[in-house]
Short mmCIF file of C-alpha atoms in Angstrom, two decimals:
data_model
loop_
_atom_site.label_atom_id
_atom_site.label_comp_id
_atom_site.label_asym_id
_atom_site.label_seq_id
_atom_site.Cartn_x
_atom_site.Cartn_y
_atom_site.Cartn_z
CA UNK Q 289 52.55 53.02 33.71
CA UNK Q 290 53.83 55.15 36.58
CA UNK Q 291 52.03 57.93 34.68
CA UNK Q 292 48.78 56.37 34.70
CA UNK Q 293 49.15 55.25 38.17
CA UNK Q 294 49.50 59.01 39.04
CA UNK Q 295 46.48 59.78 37.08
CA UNK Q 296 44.20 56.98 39.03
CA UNK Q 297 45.10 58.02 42.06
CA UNK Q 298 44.34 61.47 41.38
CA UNK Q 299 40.83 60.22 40.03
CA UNK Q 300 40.22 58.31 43.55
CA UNK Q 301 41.42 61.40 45.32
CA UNK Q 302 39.02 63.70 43.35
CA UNK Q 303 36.01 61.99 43.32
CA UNK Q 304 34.52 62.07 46.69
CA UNK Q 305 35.72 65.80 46.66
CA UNK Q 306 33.82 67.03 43.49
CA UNK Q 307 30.51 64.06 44.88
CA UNK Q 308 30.90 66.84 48.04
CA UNK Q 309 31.37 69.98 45.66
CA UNK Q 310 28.02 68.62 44.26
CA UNK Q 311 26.11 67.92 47.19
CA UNK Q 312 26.58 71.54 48.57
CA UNK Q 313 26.28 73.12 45.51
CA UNK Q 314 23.12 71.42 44.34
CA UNK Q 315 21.27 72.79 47.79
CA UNK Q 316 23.05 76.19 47.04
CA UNK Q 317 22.27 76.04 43.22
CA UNK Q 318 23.34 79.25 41.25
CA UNK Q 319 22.09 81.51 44.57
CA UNK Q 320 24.41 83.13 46.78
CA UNK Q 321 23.96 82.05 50.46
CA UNK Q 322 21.94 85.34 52.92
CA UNK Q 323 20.91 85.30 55.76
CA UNK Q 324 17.71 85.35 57.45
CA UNK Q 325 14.21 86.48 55.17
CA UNK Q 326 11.76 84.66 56.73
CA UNK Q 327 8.82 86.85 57.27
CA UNK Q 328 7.60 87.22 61.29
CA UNK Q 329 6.30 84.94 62.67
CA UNK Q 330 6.46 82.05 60.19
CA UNK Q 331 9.65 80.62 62.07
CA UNK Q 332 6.54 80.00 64.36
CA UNK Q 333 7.73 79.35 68.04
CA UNK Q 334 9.06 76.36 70.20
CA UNK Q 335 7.13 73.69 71.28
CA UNK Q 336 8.19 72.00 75.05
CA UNK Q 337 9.86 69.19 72.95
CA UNK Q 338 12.50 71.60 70.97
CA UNK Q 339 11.03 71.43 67.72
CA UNK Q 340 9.36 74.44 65.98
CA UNK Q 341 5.67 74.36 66.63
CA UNK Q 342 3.89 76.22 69.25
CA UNK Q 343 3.53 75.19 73.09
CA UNK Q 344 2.14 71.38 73.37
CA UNK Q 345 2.31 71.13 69.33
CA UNK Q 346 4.93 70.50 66.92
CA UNK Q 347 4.30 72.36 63.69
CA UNK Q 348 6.02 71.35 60.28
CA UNK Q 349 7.66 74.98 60.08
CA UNK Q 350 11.76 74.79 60.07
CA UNK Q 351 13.29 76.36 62.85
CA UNK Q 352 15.81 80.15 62.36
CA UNK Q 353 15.04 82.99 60.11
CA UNK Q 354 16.55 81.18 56.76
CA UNK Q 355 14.81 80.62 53.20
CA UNK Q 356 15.97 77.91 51.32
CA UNK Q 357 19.25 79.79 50.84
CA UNK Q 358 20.16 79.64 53.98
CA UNK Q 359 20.81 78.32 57.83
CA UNK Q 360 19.40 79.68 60.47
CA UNK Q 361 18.84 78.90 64.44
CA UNK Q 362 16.84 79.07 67.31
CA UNK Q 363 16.73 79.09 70.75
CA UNK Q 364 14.12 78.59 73.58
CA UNK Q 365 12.88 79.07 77.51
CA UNK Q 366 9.59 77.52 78.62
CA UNK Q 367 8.23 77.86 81.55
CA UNK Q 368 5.27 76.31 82.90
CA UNK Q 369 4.22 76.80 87.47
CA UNK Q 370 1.62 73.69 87.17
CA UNK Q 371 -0.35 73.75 90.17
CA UNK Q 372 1.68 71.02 92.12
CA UNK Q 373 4.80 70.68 89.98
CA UNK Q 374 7.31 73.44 87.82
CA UNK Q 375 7.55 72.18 84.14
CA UNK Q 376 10.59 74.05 82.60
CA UNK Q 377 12.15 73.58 79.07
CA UNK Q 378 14.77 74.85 77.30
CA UNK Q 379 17.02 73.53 74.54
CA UNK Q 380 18.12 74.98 70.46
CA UNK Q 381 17.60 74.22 67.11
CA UNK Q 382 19.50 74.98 63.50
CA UNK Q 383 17.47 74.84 60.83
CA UNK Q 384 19.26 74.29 57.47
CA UNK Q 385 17.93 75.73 54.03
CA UNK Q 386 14.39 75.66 54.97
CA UNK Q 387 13.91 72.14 54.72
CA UNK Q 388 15.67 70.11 57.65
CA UNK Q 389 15.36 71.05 61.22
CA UNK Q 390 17.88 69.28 64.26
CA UNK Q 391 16.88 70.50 67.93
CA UNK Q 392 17.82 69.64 71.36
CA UNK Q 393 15.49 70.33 74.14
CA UNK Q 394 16.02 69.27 78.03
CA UNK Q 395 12.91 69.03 80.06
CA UNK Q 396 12.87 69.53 83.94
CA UNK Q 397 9.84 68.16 86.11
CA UNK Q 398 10.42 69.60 89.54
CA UNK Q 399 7.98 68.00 92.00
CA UNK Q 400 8.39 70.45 94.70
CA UNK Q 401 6.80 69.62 98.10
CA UNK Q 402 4.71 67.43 96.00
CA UNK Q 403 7.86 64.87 95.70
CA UNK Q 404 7.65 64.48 99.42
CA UNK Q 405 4.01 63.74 99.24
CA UNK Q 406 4.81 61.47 96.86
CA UNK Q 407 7.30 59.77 98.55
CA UNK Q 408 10.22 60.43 95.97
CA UNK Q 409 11.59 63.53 98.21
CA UNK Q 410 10.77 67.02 98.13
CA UNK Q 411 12.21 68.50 94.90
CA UNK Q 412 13.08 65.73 93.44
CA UNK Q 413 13.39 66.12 89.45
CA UNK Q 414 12.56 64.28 86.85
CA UNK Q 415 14.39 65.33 83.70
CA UNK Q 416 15.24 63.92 80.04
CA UNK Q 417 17.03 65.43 76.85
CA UNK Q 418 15.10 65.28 73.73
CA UNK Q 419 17.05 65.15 70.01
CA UNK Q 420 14.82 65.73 67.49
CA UNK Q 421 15.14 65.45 63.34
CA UNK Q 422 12.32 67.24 61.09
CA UNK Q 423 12.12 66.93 57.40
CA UNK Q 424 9.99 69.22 55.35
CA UNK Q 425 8.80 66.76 52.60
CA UNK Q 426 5.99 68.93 50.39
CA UNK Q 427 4.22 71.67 50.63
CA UNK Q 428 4.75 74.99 51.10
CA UNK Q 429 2.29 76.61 54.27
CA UNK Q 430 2.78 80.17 53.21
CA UNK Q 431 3.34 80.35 49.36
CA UNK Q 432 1.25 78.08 48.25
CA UNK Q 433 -1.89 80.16 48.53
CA UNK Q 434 -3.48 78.77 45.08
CA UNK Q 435 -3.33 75.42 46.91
CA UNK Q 436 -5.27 73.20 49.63
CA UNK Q 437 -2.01 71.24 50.16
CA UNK Q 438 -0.07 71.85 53.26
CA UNK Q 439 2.93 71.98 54.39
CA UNK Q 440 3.90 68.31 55.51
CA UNK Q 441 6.52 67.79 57.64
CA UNK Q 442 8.02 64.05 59.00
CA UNK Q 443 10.36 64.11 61.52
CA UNK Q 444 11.82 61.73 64.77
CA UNK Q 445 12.44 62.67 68.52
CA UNK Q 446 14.86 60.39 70.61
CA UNK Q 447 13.94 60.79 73.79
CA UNK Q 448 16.23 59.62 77.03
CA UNK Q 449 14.75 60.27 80.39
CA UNK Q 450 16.68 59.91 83.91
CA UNK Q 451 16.31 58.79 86.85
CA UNK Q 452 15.61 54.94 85.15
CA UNK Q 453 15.57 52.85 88.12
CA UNK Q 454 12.38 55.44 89.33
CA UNK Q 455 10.63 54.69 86.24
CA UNK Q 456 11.13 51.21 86.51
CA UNK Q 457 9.61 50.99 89.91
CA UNK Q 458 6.97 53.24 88.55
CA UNK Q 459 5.73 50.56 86.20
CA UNK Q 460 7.35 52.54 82.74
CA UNK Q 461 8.91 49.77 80.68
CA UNK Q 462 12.28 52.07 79.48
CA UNK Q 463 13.56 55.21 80.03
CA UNK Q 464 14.48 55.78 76.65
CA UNK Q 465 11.83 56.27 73.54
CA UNK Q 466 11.37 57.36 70.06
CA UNK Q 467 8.68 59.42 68.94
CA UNK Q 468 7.88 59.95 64.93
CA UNK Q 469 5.73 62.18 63.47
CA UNK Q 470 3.73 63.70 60.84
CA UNK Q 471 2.67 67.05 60.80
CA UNK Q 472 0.85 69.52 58.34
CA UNK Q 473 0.68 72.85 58.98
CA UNK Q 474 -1.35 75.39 56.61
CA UNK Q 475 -0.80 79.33 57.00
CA UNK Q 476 -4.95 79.95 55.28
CA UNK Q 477 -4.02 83.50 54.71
CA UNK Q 478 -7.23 84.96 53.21
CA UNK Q 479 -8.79 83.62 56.59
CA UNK Q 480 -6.08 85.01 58.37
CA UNK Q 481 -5.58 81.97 60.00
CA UNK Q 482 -2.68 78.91 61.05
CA UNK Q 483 -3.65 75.45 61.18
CA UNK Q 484 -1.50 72.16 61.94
CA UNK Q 485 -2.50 68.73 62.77
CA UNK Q 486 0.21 65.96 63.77
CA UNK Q 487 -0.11 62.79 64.27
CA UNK Q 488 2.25 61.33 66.64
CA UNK Q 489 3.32 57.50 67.06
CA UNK Q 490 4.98 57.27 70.78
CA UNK Q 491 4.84 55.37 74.10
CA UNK Q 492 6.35 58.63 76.11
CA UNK Q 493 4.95 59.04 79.49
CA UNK Q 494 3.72 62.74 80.53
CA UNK Q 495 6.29 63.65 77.51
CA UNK Q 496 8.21 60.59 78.15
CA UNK Q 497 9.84 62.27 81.76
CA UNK Q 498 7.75 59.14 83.39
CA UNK Q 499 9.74 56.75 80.91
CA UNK Q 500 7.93 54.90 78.00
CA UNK Q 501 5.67 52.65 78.17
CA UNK Q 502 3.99 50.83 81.08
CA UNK Q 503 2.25 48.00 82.89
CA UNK Q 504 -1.38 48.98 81.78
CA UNK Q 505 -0.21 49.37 78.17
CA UNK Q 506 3.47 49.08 76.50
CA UNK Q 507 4.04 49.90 72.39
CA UNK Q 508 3.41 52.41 70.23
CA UNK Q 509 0.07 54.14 69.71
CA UNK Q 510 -0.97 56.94 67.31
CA UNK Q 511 -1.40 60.53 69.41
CA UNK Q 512 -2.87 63.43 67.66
CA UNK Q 513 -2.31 67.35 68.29
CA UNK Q 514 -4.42 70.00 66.81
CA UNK Q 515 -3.81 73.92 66.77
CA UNK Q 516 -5.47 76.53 65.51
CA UNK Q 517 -4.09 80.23 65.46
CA UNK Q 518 -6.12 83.63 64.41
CA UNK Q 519 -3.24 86.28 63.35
CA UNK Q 520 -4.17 89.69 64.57
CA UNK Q 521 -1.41 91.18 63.09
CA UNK Q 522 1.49 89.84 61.28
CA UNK Q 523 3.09 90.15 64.57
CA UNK Q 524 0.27 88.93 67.12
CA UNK Q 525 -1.51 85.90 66.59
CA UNK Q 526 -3.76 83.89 69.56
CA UNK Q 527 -4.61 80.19 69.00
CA UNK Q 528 -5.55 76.72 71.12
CA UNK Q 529 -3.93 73.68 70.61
CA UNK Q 530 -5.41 69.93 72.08
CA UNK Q 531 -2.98 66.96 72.26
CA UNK Q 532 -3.96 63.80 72.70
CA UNK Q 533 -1.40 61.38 75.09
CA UNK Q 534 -0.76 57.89 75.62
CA UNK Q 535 -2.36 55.89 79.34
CA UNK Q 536 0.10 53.90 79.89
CA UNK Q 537 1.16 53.91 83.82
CA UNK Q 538 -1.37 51.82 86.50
CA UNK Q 539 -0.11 53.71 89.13
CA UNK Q 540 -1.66 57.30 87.38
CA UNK Q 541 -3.80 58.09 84.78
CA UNK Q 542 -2.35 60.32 81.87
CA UNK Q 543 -4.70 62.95 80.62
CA UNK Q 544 -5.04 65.20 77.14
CA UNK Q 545 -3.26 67.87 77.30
CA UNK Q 546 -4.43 71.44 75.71
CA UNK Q 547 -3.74 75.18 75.60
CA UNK Q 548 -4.61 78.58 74.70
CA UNK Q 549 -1.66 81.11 74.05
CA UNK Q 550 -0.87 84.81 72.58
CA UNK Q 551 2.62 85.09 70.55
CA UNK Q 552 4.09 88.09 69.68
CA UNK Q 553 7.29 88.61 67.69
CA UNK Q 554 8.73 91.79 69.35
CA UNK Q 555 11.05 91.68 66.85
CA UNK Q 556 12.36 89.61 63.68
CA UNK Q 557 14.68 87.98 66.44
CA UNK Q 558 12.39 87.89 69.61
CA UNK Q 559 9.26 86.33 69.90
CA UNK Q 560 6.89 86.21 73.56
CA UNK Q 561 4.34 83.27 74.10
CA UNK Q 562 2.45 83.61 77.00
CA UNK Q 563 -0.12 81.15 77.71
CA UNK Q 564 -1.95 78.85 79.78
CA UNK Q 565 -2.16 75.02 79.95
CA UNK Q 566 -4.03 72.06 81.54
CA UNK Q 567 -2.28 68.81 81.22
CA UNK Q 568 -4.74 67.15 83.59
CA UNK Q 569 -3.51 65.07 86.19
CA UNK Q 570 0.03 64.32 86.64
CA UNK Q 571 1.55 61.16 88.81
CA UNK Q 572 -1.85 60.87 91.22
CA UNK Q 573 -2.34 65.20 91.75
CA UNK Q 574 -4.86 65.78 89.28
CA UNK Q 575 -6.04 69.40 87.39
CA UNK Q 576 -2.35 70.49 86.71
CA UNK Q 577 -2.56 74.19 84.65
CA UNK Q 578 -1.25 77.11 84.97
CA UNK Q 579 -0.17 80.02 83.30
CA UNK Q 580 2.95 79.80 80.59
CA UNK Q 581 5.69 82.17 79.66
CA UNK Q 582 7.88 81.01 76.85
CA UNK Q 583 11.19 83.27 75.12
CA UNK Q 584 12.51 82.15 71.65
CA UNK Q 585 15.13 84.19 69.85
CA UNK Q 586 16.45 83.60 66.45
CA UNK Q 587 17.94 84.26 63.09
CA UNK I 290 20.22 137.51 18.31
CA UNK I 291 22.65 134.44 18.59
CA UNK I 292 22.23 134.55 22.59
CA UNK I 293 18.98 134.27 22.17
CA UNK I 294 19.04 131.53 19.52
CA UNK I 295 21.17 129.69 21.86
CA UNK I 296 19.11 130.13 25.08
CA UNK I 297 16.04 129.03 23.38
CA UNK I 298 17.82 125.73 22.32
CA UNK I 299 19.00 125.24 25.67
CA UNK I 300 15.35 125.79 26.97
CA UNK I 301 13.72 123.52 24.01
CA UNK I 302 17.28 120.73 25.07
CA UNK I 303 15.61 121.05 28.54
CA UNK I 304 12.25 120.54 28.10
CA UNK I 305 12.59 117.44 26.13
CA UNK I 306 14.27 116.24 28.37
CA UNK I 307 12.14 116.16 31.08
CA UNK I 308 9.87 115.20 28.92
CA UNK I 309 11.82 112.15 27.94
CA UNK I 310 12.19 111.25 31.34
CA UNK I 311 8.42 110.68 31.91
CA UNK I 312 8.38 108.52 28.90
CA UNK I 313 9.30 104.39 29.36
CA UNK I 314 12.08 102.80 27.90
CA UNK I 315 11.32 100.53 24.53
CA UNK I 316 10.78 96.59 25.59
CA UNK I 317 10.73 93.89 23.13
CA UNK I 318 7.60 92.80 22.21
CA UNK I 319 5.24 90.13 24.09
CA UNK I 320 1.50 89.47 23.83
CA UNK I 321 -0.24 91.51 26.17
CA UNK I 322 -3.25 89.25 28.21
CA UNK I 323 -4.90 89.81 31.64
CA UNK I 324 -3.45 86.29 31.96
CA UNK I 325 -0.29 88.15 32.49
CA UNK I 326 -1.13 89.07 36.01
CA UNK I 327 -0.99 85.42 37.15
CA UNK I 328 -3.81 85.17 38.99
CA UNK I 329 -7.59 85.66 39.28
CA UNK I 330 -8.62 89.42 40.42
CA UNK I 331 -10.55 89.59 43.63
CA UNK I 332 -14.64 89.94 43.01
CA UNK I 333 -15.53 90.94 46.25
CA UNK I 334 -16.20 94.70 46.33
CA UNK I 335 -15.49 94.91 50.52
CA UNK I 336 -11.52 94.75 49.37
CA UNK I 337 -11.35 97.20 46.66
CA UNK I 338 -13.18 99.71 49.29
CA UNK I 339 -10.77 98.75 51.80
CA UNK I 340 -7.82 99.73 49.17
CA UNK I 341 -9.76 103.49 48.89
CA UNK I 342 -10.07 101.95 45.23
CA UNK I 343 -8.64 103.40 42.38
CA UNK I 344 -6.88 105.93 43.77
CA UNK I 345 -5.86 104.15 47.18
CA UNK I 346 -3.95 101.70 45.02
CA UNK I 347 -1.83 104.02 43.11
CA UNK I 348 -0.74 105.43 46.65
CA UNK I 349 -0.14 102.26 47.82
CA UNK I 350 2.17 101.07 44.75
CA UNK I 351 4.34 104.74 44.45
CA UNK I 352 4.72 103.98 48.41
CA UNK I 353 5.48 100.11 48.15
CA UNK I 354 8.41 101.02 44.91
CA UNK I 355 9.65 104.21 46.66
CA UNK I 356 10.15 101.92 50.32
CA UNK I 357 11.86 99.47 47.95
CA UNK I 358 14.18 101.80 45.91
CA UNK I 359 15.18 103.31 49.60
CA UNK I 360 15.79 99.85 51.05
CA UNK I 361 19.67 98.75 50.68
CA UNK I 362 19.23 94.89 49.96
CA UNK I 363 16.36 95.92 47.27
CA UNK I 364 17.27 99.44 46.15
CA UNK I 365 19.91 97.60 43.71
CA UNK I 366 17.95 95.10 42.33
CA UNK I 367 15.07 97.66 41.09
CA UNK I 368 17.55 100.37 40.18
CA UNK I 369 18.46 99.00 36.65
CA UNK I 370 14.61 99.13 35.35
CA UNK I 371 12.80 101.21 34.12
CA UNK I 372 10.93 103.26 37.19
CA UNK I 373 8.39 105.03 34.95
CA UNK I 374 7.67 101.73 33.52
CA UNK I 375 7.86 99.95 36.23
CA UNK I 376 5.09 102.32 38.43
CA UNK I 377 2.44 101.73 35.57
CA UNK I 378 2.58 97.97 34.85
CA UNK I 379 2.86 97.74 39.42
CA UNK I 380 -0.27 99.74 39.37
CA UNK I 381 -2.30 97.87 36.71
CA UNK I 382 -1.41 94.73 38.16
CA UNK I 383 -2.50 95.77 41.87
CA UNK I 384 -5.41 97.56 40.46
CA UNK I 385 -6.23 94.02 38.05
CA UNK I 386 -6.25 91.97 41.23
CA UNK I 387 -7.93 93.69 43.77
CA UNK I 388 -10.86 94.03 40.98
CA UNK I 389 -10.32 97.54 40.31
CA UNK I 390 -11.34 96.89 36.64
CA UNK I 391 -7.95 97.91 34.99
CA UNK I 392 -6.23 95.95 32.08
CA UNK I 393 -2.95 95.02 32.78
CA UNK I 394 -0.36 95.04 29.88
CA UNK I 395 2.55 93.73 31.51
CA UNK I 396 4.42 90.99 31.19
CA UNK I 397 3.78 88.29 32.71
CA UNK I 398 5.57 87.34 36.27
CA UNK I 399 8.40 85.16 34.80
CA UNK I 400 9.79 87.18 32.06
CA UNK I 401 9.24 90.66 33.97
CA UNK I 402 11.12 89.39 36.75
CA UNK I 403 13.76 87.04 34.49
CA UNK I 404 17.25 88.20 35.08
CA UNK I 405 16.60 89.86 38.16
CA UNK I 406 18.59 87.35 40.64
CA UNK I 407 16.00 87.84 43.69
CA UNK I 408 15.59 85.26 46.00
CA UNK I 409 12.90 84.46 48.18
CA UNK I 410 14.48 86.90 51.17
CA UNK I 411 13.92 89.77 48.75
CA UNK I 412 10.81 88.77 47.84
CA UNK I 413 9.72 88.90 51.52
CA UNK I 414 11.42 91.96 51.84
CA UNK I 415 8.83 93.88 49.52
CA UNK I 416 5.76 92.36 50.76
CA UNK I 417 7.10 93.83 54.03
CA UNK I 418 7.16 97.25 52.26
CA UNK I 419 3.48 96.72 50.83
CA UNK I 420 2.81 95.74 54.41
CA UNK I 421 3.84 99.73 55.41
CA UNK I 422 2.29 100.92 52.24
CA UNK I 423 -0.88 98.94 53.25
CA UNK I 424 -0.72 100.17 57.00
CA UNK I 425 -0.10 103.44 55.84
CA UNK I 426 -3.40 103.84 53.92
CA UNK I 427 -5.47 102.20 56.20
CA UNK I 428 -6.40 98.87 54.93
CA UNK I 429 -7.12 96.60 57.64
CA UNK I 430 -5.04 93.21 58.37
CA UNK I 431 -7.27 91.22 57.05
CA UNK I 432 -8.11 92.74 53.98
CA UNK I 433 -4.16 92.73 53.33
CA UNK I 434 -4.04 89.53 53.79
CA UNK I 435 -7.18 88.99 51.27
CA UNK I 436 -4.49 90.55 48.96
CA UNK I 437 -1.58 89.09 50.16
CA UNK I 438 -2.85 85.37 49.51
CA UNK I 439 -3.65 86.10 45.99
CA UNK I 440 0.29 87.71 45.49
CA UNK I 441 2.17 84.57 47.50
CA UNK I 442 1.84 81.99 45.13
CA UNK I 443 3.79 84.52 42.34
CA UNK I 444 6.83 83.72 44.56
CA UNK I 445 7.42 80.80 42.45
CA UNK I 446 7.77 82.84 39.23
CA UNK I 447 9.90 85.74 40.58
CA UNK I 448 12.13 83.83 42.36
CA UNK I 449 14.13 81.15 40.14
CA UNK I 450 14.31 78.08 40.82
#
């Protein structure tokens, strides 16, 4: 009895430890662990929200150097001089066996001298923290050259701006939102080319920094970004990228937002984007571009 | 009389052997097919001239093994086959693809790569080296790439899943 007793308890003890055993060793499989592999470029770059994608865009490529035997992680520095405001972003990501991708990103919206135009104080900041989740669910961009399919990516960004009680007088509805997304991203390598398309459900404000949602028009609606890259060499590539964005604020219209950039993996750890952007106008100053800098490292 | 028996046996004991090490280890026996190569060859003459042909493409695969035997993450995984082997079936099967017009008798990409343990980092690792190989001759980026598309989907086969 006592025996037996011993014998269950062991049983309850051991289960959820071999379930775990499992569960790590059915990622792992028979394959030792490495580190990094990824061929340049195709950790792709950082897009101002954290995830991997390139500068208005997110892509469905996993963030770090890692195959699917491994982890990996990135980090990032955008910065965007817009002609009235600075738009700077920073934030990480770990990606983990190719296949699931967490990030953080923090956005600051410095309004300058604009702020006292505006009424809100010069330099005053708008900022918010972005977590994001991607899951690679089929598709593989780069090896599956004997195929049309893409790479297809779903993935989640919780957004939570500050500064509520602005928003709120500002007409946004929250100052917290969630975006989801699809995105499908195809490396056509005969053409030499990268292609993505995501389509984006959200109710983020200029990114979701003016809060979500508004008094014109509150709830979710389906966004769209495009980008298109030419590889010059498989360290230099030069695309565009167009993203469509949500109108929901009487007091300013939102605009499209789109780009043009160069990226250049100085090395298998370093890669430059330099660009430049028009995000149209921005809280009443309209025609806000300017030339973009953005640093990623990773392994 | 005896010396010279002896030195000529050492001289015949040396020349076989250097013959024997241009010769290819036995392999069991498969069923030799173009289908082997695991993939269509390229029809479009612009790549083959960008590959200097025949003769560009045996420079590029002697480059691509010798970067690979050098490398220390791959230099252990090709060291147990059989080089000599190993140079002829690479060649045909470059020369097969990029519509060079040779027959390739190797086997195909599962069972020549069975065994081997490599994972997709090592795979990546020699289409870096082909990369330099590639560079090295002079074919432009975009013909490589031409190439490189037909060789990706392979991944599958030479890495186990």
């Amino acid at each position: 009895m006592k025996r037996s007793f011993r014998f269950m308890k062991n049983v309850l003890w051991a289960a959820p430890v071999t379930v775990l055993a499992l569960a790590i060793s059915a990622e792992a499989d028979a394959r030792p662990l490495v580190w990094g592999g990824k061929l340049p470029l195709t950790r792709g770059v950082t897009s101002i929200e954290g995830g991997t994608g390139a500068g208005l865009a997110t892509w469905a490529f996993i963030a770090g150097n890692e195959t699917e035997d491994g982890v990996g992680a990135s980090a990032f520095y955008t910065g965007i001089p817009l002609s009235d405001y600075d738009f700077t972003a920073y934030g990480a990501a770990i990606g983990l066996y190719d296949r699931i991708e967490l990030s953080y990103a923090h956005q600051e919206f410095d309004t300058g001298s604009t702020g006292g135009l505006l009424g809100i104080g010069n330099g005053f900041t708008f900022e918010q923290n972005i977590f994001g989740a991607k899951l690679r669910v089929l598709g593989d961009a780069l090896y599956g050259q004997d195929s049309w399919l893409p790479q297809v990516a779903i993935g989640v960004q919780y957004k939570q701006a500050e500064h509520g009680a602005l928003i709120s007088a500002l007409g946004g509805e929250d100052d917290s939102g969630v975006d989801v997304y699809v995105s499908a991203t195809k490396i056509l390598l005969g053409q030499s080319l990268v292609v993505n398309v995501t389509v984006r459900a959200t109710e983020a404000n200029q990114f979701g920094l003016l809060g979500f949602g508004g008094d014109r028009e509150g709830g979710h609606t389906a966004q769209v970004e495009v980008s298109g890259a030419y590889m010059l060499t498989d360290r230099l590539l030069v695309g565009a990228e167009y993203r469509t964005r949500p109108d929901n604020l009487g007091f300013a219209a939102e605009d499209d937002g789109f780009d043009v950039f160069a990226g250049y993996a100085v090395t298998d750890n370093l890669t430059l984007v330099a660009g430049y952007v028009d995000l149209g106008s921005i809280a009443t100053f309209d025609d806000q571009n300017g030339a973009y800098l953005s640093v990623q490292i990773g392994f | 009389m005896r010396k010279t028996l002896l030195l000529c046996a050492f001289v015949l004991a040396g020349m076989s052997a250097s013959a024997w090490a241009q010769e290819e280890e036995p392999v069991a026996p498969y069923e030799q097919s173009d289908a082997n190569a695991g993939a269509q060859p390229i029809t479009d003459p612009d790549v083959l001239a960008a590959f200097h042909g025949r003769e560009g493409i045996v420079r590029i695969t002697n480059r691509t093994i010798d970067l690979a035997l050098a490398d220390p993450q791959l230099g252990p995984i090709f060291q147990p086959f059989d080089m000599v082997r190993l140079r002829r079936t690479l060649n045909e099967h470059f020369c097969y693809l990029l519509g060079g017009g040779c027959t390739y008798t190797g086997r195909d990409m599962r069972a020549a790569h069975a065994g081997m343990g490599a994972q997709t980092r090592d795979f990546n690792l020699l289409v870096r080296h082909l990369r330099t190989a590639m560079e090295e001759e002079g074919v432009p980026f975009r013909m490589q790439n031409r190439f490189l598309a037909v060789l990706a989907p392979m991944r599958s086969d030479v890495v186990p899943r």
